């Protein structure tokens, strides 16, 4: 069965529908990461799900594992803290 997260992402990003069928796509890697690592994903507002998906897609598409500084990326921290280390109101949206 298709997850509701996948259906939501296909709705906001129609081009992801085809990418989800490609086992090597960064979009599918990001979707799998969201589904596997977020047992409470349905408690997130839709804009945060979209942000986490977009940033995870960026991470997977640019070989984030190889970045000089990828320490907090894909962590449970707020996604705005993945790059920024300071806590400020400006960093609540990317």
PDB file of N, CA and C in Angstrom:
ATOM      1  N   UNK A   1       0.822  -1.206   0.000  1.00  0.00           N
ATOM      2  CA  UNK A   1       0.000   0.000   0.000  1.00  0.00           C
ATOM      3  C   UNK A   1       0.859   1.260   0.000  1.00  0.00           C
ATOM      4  N   UNK A   2       0.369   2.271  -0.635  1.00  0.00           N
ATOM      5  CA  UNK A   2       1.075   3.550  -0.721  1.00  0.00           C
ATOM      6  C   UNK A   2       0.858   4.338   0.564  1.00  0.00           C
ATOM      7  N   UNK A   3       1.945   4.840   1.138  1.00  0.00           N
ATOM      8  CA  UNK A   3       1.837   5.587   2.394  1.00  0.00           C
ATOM      9  C   UNK A   3       1.196   6.951   2.148  1.00  0.00           C
ATOM     10  N   UNK A   4       0.601   7.488   3.204  1.00  0.00           N
ATOM     11  CA  UNK A   4      -0.002   8.815   3.079  1.00  0.00           C
ATOM     12  C   UNK A   4       1.073   9.887   2.915  1.00  0.00           C
ATOM     13  N   UNK A   5       2.276   9.640   3.431  1.00  0.00           N
ATOM     14  CA  UNK A   5       3.380  10.592   3.228  1.00  0.00           C
ATOM     15  C   UNK A   5       3.713  10.650   1.742  1.00  0.00           C
ATOM     16  N   UNK A   6       3.801   9.493   1.111  1.00  0.00           N
ATOM     17  CA  UNK A   6       4.103   9.461  -0.322  1.00  0.00           C
ATOM     18  C   UNK A   6       3.007  10.168  -1.106  1.00  0.00           C
ATOM     19  N   UNK A   7       1.751   9.915  -0.778  1.00  0.00           N
ATOM     20  CA  UNK A   7       0.644  10.569  -1.484  1.00  0.00           C
ATOM     21  C   UNK A   7       0.715  12.082  -1.320  1.00  0.00           C
ATOM     22  N   UNK A   8       1.027  12.538  -0.110  1.00  0.00           N
ATOM     23  CA  UNK A   8       1.164  13.977   0.135  1.00  0.00           C
ATOM     24  C   UNK A   8       2.289  14.553  -0.709  1.00  0.00           C
ATOM     25  N   UNK A   9       3.444  13.889  -0.724  1.00  0.00           N
ATOM     26  CA  UNK A   9       4.589  14.400  -1.492  1.00  0.00           C
ATOM     27  C   UNK A   9       4.309  14.392  -2.987  1.00  0.00           C
ATOM     28  N   UNK A  10       3.591  13.394  -3.470  1.00  0.00           N
ATOM     29  CA  UNK A  10       3.226  13.362  -4.894  1.00  0.00           C
ATOM     30  C   UNK A  10       2.265  14.497  -5.228  1.00  0.00           C
ATOM     31  N   UNK A  11       1.428  14.872  -4.270  1.00  0.00           N
ATOM     32  CA  UNK A  11       0.492  15.972  -4.491  1.00  0.00           C
ATOM     33  C   UNK A  11       1.212  17.316  -4.569  1.00  0.00           C
ATOM     34  N   UNK A  12       2.183  17.534  -3.674  1.00  0.00           N
ATOM     35  CA  UNK A  12       2.869  18.838  -3.668  1.00  0.00           C
ATOM     36  C   UNK A  12       4.028  18.883  -4.656  1.00  0.00           C
ATOM     37  N   UNK A  13       4.487  17.723  -5.092  1.00  0.00           N
ATOM     38  CA  UNK A  13       5.617  17.644  -6.021  1.00  0.00           C
ATOM     39  C   UNK A  13       5.320  16.550  -7.058  1.00  0.00           C
ATOM     40  N   UNK A  14       4.463  16.851  -8.042  1.00  0.00           N
ATOM     41  CA  UNK A  14       4.053  15.821  -9.010  1.00  0.00           C
ATOM     42  C   UNK A  14       5.218  15.124  -9.716  1.00  0.00           C
ATOM     43  N   UNK A  15       6.341  15.824  -9.912  1.00  0.00           N
ATOM     44  CA  UNK A  15       7.477  15.191 -10.579  1.00  0.00           C
ATOM     45  C   UNK A  15       8.099  14.087  -9.721  1.00  0.00           C
ATOM     46  N   UNK A  16       7.818  14.112  -8.424  1.00  0.00           N
ATOM     47  CA  UNK A  16       8.343  13.062  -7.544  1.00  0.00           C
ATOM     48  C   UNK A  16       7.677  11.716  -7.815  1.00  0.00           C
ATOM     49  N   UNK A  17       6.473  11.726  -8.344  1.00  0.00           N
ATOM     50  CA  UNK A  17       5.753  10.472  -8.617  1.00  0.00           C
ATOM     51  C   UNK A  17       6.607   9.525  -9.462  1.00  0.00           C
ATOM     52  N   UNK A  18       7.163  10.034 -10.551  1.00  0.00           N
ATOM     53  CA  UNK A  18       8.020   9.192 -11.397  1.00  0.00           C
ATOM     54  C   UNK A  18       9.324   8.852 -10.689  1.00  0.00           C
ATOM     55  N   UNK A  19       9.881   9.804  -9.965  1.00  0.00           N
ATOM     56  CA  UNK A  19      11.144   9.571  -9.270  1.00  0.00           C
ATOM     57  C   UNK A  19      10.999   8.478  -8.210  1.00  0.00           C
ATOM     58  N   UNK A  20       9.836   8.379  -7.588  1.00  0.00           N
ATOM     59  CA  UNK A  20       9.622   7.349  -6.567  1.00  0.00           C
ATOM     60  C   UNK A  20       9.665   5.949  -7.170  1.00  0.00           C
ATOM     61  N   UNK A  21       9.488   5.836  -8.473  1.00  0.00           N
ATOM     62  CA  UNK A  21       9.555   4.533  -9.136  1.00  0.00           C
ATOM     63  C   UNK A  21      10.971   4.167  -9.565  1.00  0.00           C
ATOM     64  N   UNK A  22      11.914   5.089  -9.382  1.00  0.00           N
ATOM     65  CA  UNK A  22      13.310   4.845  -9.729  1.00  0.00           C
ATOM     66  C   UNK A  22      14.074   4.504  -8.447  1.00  0.00           C
ATOM     67  N   UNK A  23      14.521   3.264  -8.300  1.00  0.00           N
ATOM     68  CA  UNK A  23      15.178   2.861  -7.046  1.00  0.00           C
ATOM     69  C   UNK A  23      16.473   3.610  -6.748  1.00  0.00           C
ATOM     70  N   UNK A  24      17.010   4.332  -7.715  1.00  0.00           N
ATOM     71  CA  UNK A  24      18.257   5.059  -7.510  1.00  0.00           C
ATOM     72  C   UNK A  24      18.062   6.560  -7.313  1.00  0.00           C
ATOM     73  N   UNK A  25      16.807   7.006  -7.297  1.00  0.00           N
ATOM     74  CA  UNK A  25      16.570   8.453  -7.234  1.00  0.00           C
ATOM     75  C   UNK A  25      16.757   8.997  -5.817  1.00  0.00           C
ATOM     76  N   UNK A  26      17.276  10.227  -5.725  1.00  0.00           N
ATOM     77  CA  UNK A  26      17.398  10.857  -4.412  1.00  0.00           C
ATOM     78  C   UNK A  26      16.036  11.114  -3.776  1.00  0.00           C
ATOM     79  N   UNK A  27      15.014  11.297  -4.605  1.00  0.00           N
ATOM     80  CA  UNK A  27      13.669  11.503  -4.070  1.00  0.00           C
ATOM     81  C   UNK A  27      13.179  10.259  -3.336  1.00  0.00           C
ATOM     82  N   UNK A  28      13.427   9.077  -3.914  1.00  0.00           N
ATOM     83  CA  UNK A  28      13.015   7.844  -3.245  1.00  0.00           C
ATOM     84  C   UNK A  28      13.833   7.638  -1.970  1.00  0.00           C
ATOM     85  N   UNK A  29      15.112   7.954  -2.007  1.00  0.00           N
ATOM     86  CA  UNK A  29      15.933   7.855  -0.794  1.00  0.00           C
ATOM     87  C   UNK A  29      15.382   8.763   0.302  1.00  0.00           C
ATOM     88  N   UNK A  30      14.985   9.985  -0.063  1.00  0.00           N
ATOM     89  CA  UNK A  30      14.427  10.927   0.906  1.00  0.00           C
ATOM     90  C   UNK A  30      13.098  10.415   1.459  1.00  0.00           C
ATOM     91  N   UNK A  31      12.251   9.872   0.597  1.00  0.00           N
ATOM     92  CA  UNK A  31      10.977   9.313   1.049  1.00  0.00           C
ATOM     93  C   UNK A  31      11.205   8.160   2.023  1.00  0.00           C
ATOM     94  N   UNK A  32      12.093   7.257   1.664  1.00  0.00           N
ATOM     95  CA  UNK A  32      12.387   6.120   2.545  1.00  0.00           C
ATOM     96  C   UNK A  32      12.937   6.595   3.884  1.00  0.00           C
ATOM     97  N   UNK A  33      13.805   7.605   3.845  1.00  0.00           N
ATOM     98  CA  UNK A  33      14.351   8.157   5.077  1.00  0.00           C
ATOM     99  C   UNK A  33      13.237   8.741   5.948  1.00  0.00           C
ATOM    100  N   UNK A  34      12.327   9.505   5.335  1.00  0.00           N
ATOM    101  CA  UNK A  34      11.206  10.070   6.093  1.00  0.00           C
ATOM    102  C   UNK A  34      10.375   8.973   6.733  1.00  0.00           C
ATOM    103  N   UNK A  35      10.032   7.969   5.962  1.00  0.00           N
ATOM    104  CA  UNK A  35       9.160   6.906   6.466  1.00  0.00           C
ATOM    105  C   UNK A  35       9.844   6.067   7.546  1.00  0.00           C
ATOM    106  N   UNK A  36      11.121   5.834   7.396  1.00  0.00           N
ATOM    107  CA  UNK A  36      11.852   4.971   8.338  1.00  0.00           C
ATOM    108  C   UNK A  36      12.201   5.680   9.644  1.00  0.00           C
ATOM    109  N   UNK A  37      12.567   6.944   9.557  1.00  0.00           N
ATOM    110  CA  UNK A  37      13.112   7.657  10.708  1.00  0.00           C
ATOM    111  C   UNK A  37      12.151   8.590  11.417  1.00  0.00           C
ATOM    112  N   UNK A  38      10.917   8.605  11.001  1.00  0.00           N
ATOM    113  CA  UNK A  38       9.950   9.520  11.603  1.00  0.00           C
ATOM    114  C   UNK A  38       8.690   8.745  12.001  1.00  0.00           C
ATOM    115  N   UNK A  39       8.744   8.109  13.149  1.00  0.00           N
ATOM    116  CA  UNK A  39       7.575   7.363  13.602  1.00  0.00           C
ATOM    117  C   UNK A  39       6.417   8.307  13.907  1.00  0.00           C
ATOM    118  N   UNK A  40       6.719   9.568  14.132  1.00  0.00           N
ATOM    119  CA  UNK A  40       5.694  10.565  14.437  1.00  0.00           C
ATOM    120  C   UNK A  40       5.480  11.544  13.278  1.00  0.00           C
ATOM    121  N   UNK A  41       5.769  11.136  12.066  1.00  0.00           N
ATOM    122  CA  UNK A  41       5.710  12.048  10.915  1.00  0.00           C
ATOM    123  C   UNK A  41       4.341  12.714  10.781  1.00  0.00           C
ATOM    124  N   UNK A  42       3.292  12.042  11.201  1.00  0.00           N
ATOM    125  CA  UNK A  42       1.950  12.597  11.043  1.00  0.00           C
ATOM    126  C   UNK A  42       1.665  13.721  12.042  1.00  0.00           C
ATOM    127  N   UNK A  43       2.557  13.895  13.002  1.00  0.00           N
ATOM    128  CA  UNK A  43       2.424  15.006  13.940  1.00  0.00           C
ATOM    129  C   UNK A  43       3.076  16.282  13.410  1.00  0.00           C
ATOM    130  N   UNK A  44       3.867  16.160  12.345  1.00  0.00           N
ATOM    131  CA  UNK A  44       4.532  17.317  11.747  1.00  0.00           C
ATOM    132  C   UNK A  44       3.538  18.090  10.890  1.00  0.00           C
ATOM    133  N   UNK A  45       3.618  19.423  10.888  1.00  0.00           N
ATOM    134  CA  UNK A  45       2.815  20.196   9.935  1.00  0.00           C
ATOM    135  C   UNK A  45       3.287  19.884   8.510  1.00  0.00           C
ATOM    136  N   UNK A  46       2.394  20.031   7.558  1.00  0.00           N
ATOM    137  CA  UNK A  46       2.732  19.703   6.170  1.00  0.00           C
ATOM    138  C   UNK A  46       3.933  20.471   5.655  1.00  0.00           C
ATOM    139  N   UNK A  47       4.081  21.748   6.055  1.00  0.00           N
ATOM    140  CA  UNK A  47       5.222  22.517   5.553  1.00  0.00           C
ATOM    141  C   UNK A  47       6.540  21.948   6.064  1.00  0.00           C
ATOM    142  N   UNK A  48       6.547  21.405   7.264  1.00  0.00           N
ATOM    143  CA  UNK A  48       7.778  20.790   7.796  1.00  0.00           C
ATOM    144  C   UNK A  48       8.071  19.472   7.100  1.00  0.00           C
ATOM    145  N   UNK A  49       7.053  18.700   6.777  1.00  0.00           N
ATOM    146  CA  UNK A  49       7.265  17.458   6.021  1.00  0.00           C
ATOM    147  C   UNK A  49       7.883  17.810   4.675  1.00  0.00           C
ATOM    148  N   UNK A  50       7.330  18.825   4.017  1.00  0.00           N
ATOM    149  CA  UNK A  50       7.843  19.255   2.710  1.00  0.00           C
ATOM    150  C   UNK A  50       9.286  19.741   2.822  1.00  0.00           C
ATOM    151  N   UNK A  51       9.587  20.520   3.859  1.00  0.00           N
ATOM    152  CA  UNK A  51      10.959  21.018   4.054  1.00  0.00           C
ATOM    153  C   UNK A  51      11.936  19.875   4.280  1.00  0.00           C
ATOM    154  N   UNK A  52      11.570  18.947   5.139  1.00  0.00           N
ATOM    155  CA  UNK A  52      12.458  17.828   5.443  1.00  0.00           C
ATOM    156  C   UNK A  52      12.691  16.983   4.195  1.00  0.00           C
ATOM    157  N   UNK A  53      11.627  16.773   3.426  1.00  0.00           N
ATOM    158  CA  UNK A  53      11.750  16.012   2.183  1.00  0.00           C
ATOM    159  C   UNK A  53      12.681  16.734   1.195  1.00  0.00           C
ATOM    160  N   UNK A  54      12.463  18.034   1.008  1.00  0.00           N
ATOM    161  CA  UNK A  54      13.269  18.797   0.058  1.00  0.00           C
ATOM    162  C   UNK A  54      14.748  18.784   0.466  1.00  0.00           C
ATOM    163  N   UNK A  55      15.019  18.990   1.737  1.00  0.00           N
ATOM    164  CA  UNK A  55      16.412  19.009   2.193  1.00  0.00           C
ATOM    165  C   UNK A  55      17.040  17.620   2.157  1.00  0.00           C
ATOM    166  N   UNK A  56      16.269  16.594   2.465  1.00  0.00           N
ATOM    167  CA  UNK A  56      16.792  15.228   2.368  1.00  0.00           C
ATOM    168  C   UNK A  56      17.080  14.884   0.909  1.00  0.00           C
ATOM    169  N   UNK A  57      16.218  15.335  -0.003  1.00  0.00           N
ATOM    170  CA  UNK A  57      16.456  15.109  -1.429  1.00  0.00           C
ATOM    171  C   UNK A  57      17.746  15.800  -1.863  1.00  0.00           C
ATOM    172  N   UNK A  58      17.951  17.027  -1.407  1.00  0.00           N
ATOM    173  CA  UNK A  58      19.197  17.739  -1.686  1.00  0.00           C
ATOM    174  C   UNK A  58      20.389  16.946  -1.149  1.00  0.00           C
ATOM    175  N   UNK A  59      20.287  16.489   0.082  1.00  0.00           N
ATOM    176  CA  UNK A  59      21.366  15.727   0.711  1.00  0.00           C
ATOM    177  C   UNK A  59      21.716  14.489  -0.116  1.00  0.00           C
ATOM    178  N   UNK A  60      20.697  13.704  -0.492  1.00  0.00           N
ATOM    179  CA  UNK A  60      20.957  12.477  -1.238  1.00  0.00           C
ATOM    180  C   UNK A  60      21.416  12.751  -2.670  1.00  0.00           C
ATOM    181  N   UNK A  61      20.937  13.836  -3.272  1.00  0.00           N
ATOM    182  CA  UNK A  61      21.305  14.118  -4.665  1.00  0.00           C
ATOM    183  C   UNK A  61      22.705  14.694  -4.809  1.00  0.00           C
ATOM    184  N   UNK A  62      23.269  15.183  -3.710  1.00  0.00           N
ATOM    185  CA  UNK A  62      24.601  15.799  -3.766  1.00  0.00           C
ATOM    186  C   UNK A  62      25.624  15.031  -2.920  1.00  0.00           C
ATOM    187  N   UNK A  63      25.331  13.755  -2.672  1.00  0.00           N
ATOM    188  CA  UNK A  63      26.234  12.903  -1.888  1.00  0.00           C
ATOM    189  C   UNK A  63      26.580  13.528  -0.543  1.00  0.00           C
ATOM    190  N   UNK A  64      25.553  13.880   0.195  1.00  0.00           N
ATOM    191  CA  UNK A  64      25.730  14.536   1.483  1.00  0.00           C
ATOM    192  C   UNK A  64      26.644  13.801   2.444  1.00  0.00           C
ATOM    193  N   UNK A  65      26.712  12.483   2.321  1.00  0.00           N
ATOM    194  CA  UNK A  65      27.602  11.714   3.191  1.00  0.00           C
ATOM    195  C   UNK A  65      29.060  12.136   2.998  1.00  0.00           C
ATOM    196  N   UNK A  66      29.357  12.706   1.847  1.00  0.00           N
ATOM    197  CA  UNK A  66      30.728  13.112   1.521  1.00  0.00           C
ATOM    198  C   UNK A  66      31.018  14.584   1.823  1.00  0.00           C
ATOM    199  N   UNK A  67      30.028  15.334   2.266  1.00  0.00           N
ATOM    200  CA  UNK A  67      30.243  16.746   2.567  1.00  0.00           C
ATOM    201  C   UNK A  67      31.265  16.905   3.686  1.00  0.00           C
ATOM    202  N   UNK A  68      31.968  18.020   3.666  1.00  0.00           N
ATOM    203  CA  UNK A  68      32.931  18.318   4.725  1.00  0.00           C
ATOM    204  C   UNK A  68      32.226  18.481   6.074  1.00  0.00           C
ATOM    205  N   UNK A  69      31.004  19.008   6.064  1.00  0.00           N
ATOM    206  CA  UNK A  69      30.259  19.210   7.315  1.00  0.00           C
ATOM    207  C   UNK A  69      28.808  18.789   7.124  1.00  0.00           C
ATOM    208  N   UNK A  70      28.529  17.546   7.401  1.00  0.00           N
ATOM    209  CA  UNK A  70      27.149  17.049   7.296  1.00  0.00           C
ATOM    210  C   UNK A  70      26.670  16.510   8.638  1.00  0.00           C
ATOM    211  N   UNK A  71      27.302  16.943   9.701  1.00  0.00           N
ATOM    212  CA  UNK A  71      27.096  16.390  11.040  1.00  0.00           C
ATOM    213  C   UNK A  71      25.622  16.285  11.451  1.00  0.00           C
ATOM    214  N   UNK A  72      24.874  17.348  11.358  1.00  0.00           N
ATOM    215  CA  UNK A  72      23.494  17.328  11.849  1.00  0.00           C
ATOM    216  C   UNK A  72      22.451  17.033  10.771  1.00  0.00           C
ATOM    217  N   UNK A  73      22.885  16.876   9.545  1.00  0.00           N
ATOM    218  CA  UNK A  73      21.932  16.623   8.467  1.00  0.00           C
ATOM    219  C   UNK A  73      21.236  15.283   8.681  1.00  0.00           C
ATOM    220  N   UNK A  74      19.969  15.265   8.407  1.00  0.00           N
ATOM    221  CA  UNK A  74      19.103  14.091   8.540  1.00  0.00           C
ATOM    222  C   UNK A  74      18.986  13.638   9.994  1.00  0.00           C
ATOM    223  N   UNK A  75      19.209  14.553  10.917  1.00  0.00           N
ATOM    224  CA  UNK A  75      19.037  14.238  12.331  1.00  0.00           C
ATOM    225  C   UNK A  75      17.586  14.515  12.737  1.00  0.00           C
ATOM    226  N   UNK A  76      17.277  14.231  13.982  1.00  0.00           N
ATOM    227  CA  UNK A  76      15.933  14.517  14.498  1.00  0.00           C
ATOM    228  C   UNK A  76      15.775  15.988  14.873  1.00  0.00           C
ATOM    229  N   UNK A  77      16.873  16.734  14.824  1.00  0.00           N
ATOM    230  CA  UNK A  77      16.808  18.180  15.080  1.00  0.00           C
ATOM    231  C   UNK A  77      15.874  18.842  14.069  1.00  0.00           C
ATOM    232  N   UNK A  78      15.389  20.025  14.427  1.00  0.00           N
ATOM    233  CA  UNK A  78      14.608  20.804  13.463  1.00  0.00           C
ATOM    234  C   UNK A  78      15.479  20.984  12.224  1.00  0.00           C
ATOM    235  N   UNK A  79      14.903  20.803  11.067  1.00  0.00           N
ATOM    236  CA  UNK A  79      15.680  20.855   9.822  1.00  0.00           C
ATOM    237  C   UNK A  79      16.388  22.186   9.615  1.00  0.00           C
ATOM    238  N   UNK A  80      15.883  23.254  10.199  1.00  0.00           N
ATOM    239  CA  UNK A  80      16.562  24.541  10.080  1.00  0.00           C
ATOM    240  C   UNK A  80      17.866  24.566  10.869  1.00  0.00           C
ATOM    241  N   UNK A  81      18.039  23.630  11.763  1.00  0.00           N
ATOM    242  CA  UNK A  81      19.289  23.543  12.521  1.00  0.00           C
ATOM    243  C   UNK A  81      20.287  22.600  11.853  1.00  0.00           C
ATOM    244  N   UNK A  82      19.913  21.970  10.775  1.00  0.00           N
ATOM    245  CA  UNK A  82      20.845  21.064  10.100  1.00  0.00           C
ATOM    246  C   UNK A  82      22.063  21.826   9.600  1.00  0.00           C
ATOM    247  N   UNK A  83      21.851  23.030   9.201  1.00  0.00           N
ATOM    248  CA  UNK A  83      22.978  23.844   8.720  1.00  0.00           C
ATOM    249  C   UNK A  83      23.361  24.891   9.754  1.00  0.00           C
ATOM    250  N   UNK A  84      22.351  25.574  10.261  1.00  0.00           N
ATOM    251  CA  UNK A  84      22.594  26.626  11.241  1.00  0.00           C
ATOM    252  C   UNK A  84      22.768  26.013  12.619  1.00  0.00           C
ATOM    253  N   UNK A  85      23.695  26.515  13.369  1.00  0.00           N
ATOM    254  CA  UNK A  85      23.914  26.009  14.719  1.00  0.00           C
ATOM    255  C   UNK A  85      23.337  26.918  15.787  1.00  0.00           C
ATOM    256  N   UNK A  86      22.868  28.066  15.413  1.00  0.00           N
ATOM    257  CA  UNK A  86      22.312  29.023  16.361  1.00  0.00           C
ATOM    258  C   UNK A  86      20.804  28.861  16.398  1.00  0.00           C
ATOM    259  N   UNK A  87      20.199  29.143  17.521  1.00  0.00           N
ATOM    260  CA  UNK A  87      18.755  29.043  17.666  1.00  0.00           C
ATOM    261  C   UNK A  87      18.159  30.447  17.546  1.00  0.00           C
ATOM    262  N   UNK A  88      17.479  30.706  16.446  1.00  0.00           N
ATOM    263  CA  UNK A  88      16.860  32.014  16.266  1.00  0.00           C
ATOM    264  C   UNK A  88      15.544  31.858  15.515  1.00  0.00           C
ATOM    265  N   UNK A  89      14.697  32.845  15.661  1.00  0.00           N
ATOM    266  CA  UNK A  89      13.395  32.804  15.008  1.00  0.00           C
ATOM    267  C   UNK A  89      13.521  32.790  13.493  1.00  0.00           C
ATOM    268  N   UNK A  90      14.549  33.436  12.959  1.00  0.00           N
ATOM    269  CA  UNK A  90      14.726  33.501  11.512  1.00  0.00           C
ATOM    270  C   UNK A  90      14.980  32.128  10.919  1.00  0.00           C
ATOM    271  N   UNK A  91      15.424  31.196  11.734  1.00  0.00           N
ATOM    272  CA  UNK A  91      15.799  29.892  11.234  1.00  0.00           C
ATOM    273  C   UNK A  91      14.657  28.878  11.330  1.00  0.00           C
ATOM    274  N   UNK A  92      13.449  29.322  11.496  1.00  0.00           N
ATOM    275  CA  UNK A  92      12.323  28.409  11.593  1.00  0.00           C
ATOM    276  C   UNK A  92      11.769  28.024  10.229  1.00  0.00           C
ATOM    277  N   UNK A  93      12.252  28.653   9.184  1.00  0.00           N
ATOM    278  CA  UNK A  93      11.871  28.291   7.808  1.00  0.00           C
ATOM    279  C   UNK A  93      13.101  28.416   6.938  1.00  0.00           C
ATOM    280  N   UNK A  94      13.191  27.522   6.000  1.00  0.00           N
ATOM    281  CA  UNK A  94      14.315  27.576   5.062  1.00  0.00           C
ATOM    282  C   UNK A  94      13.818  28.115   3.746  1.00  0.00           C
TER     283      UNK A  94
END
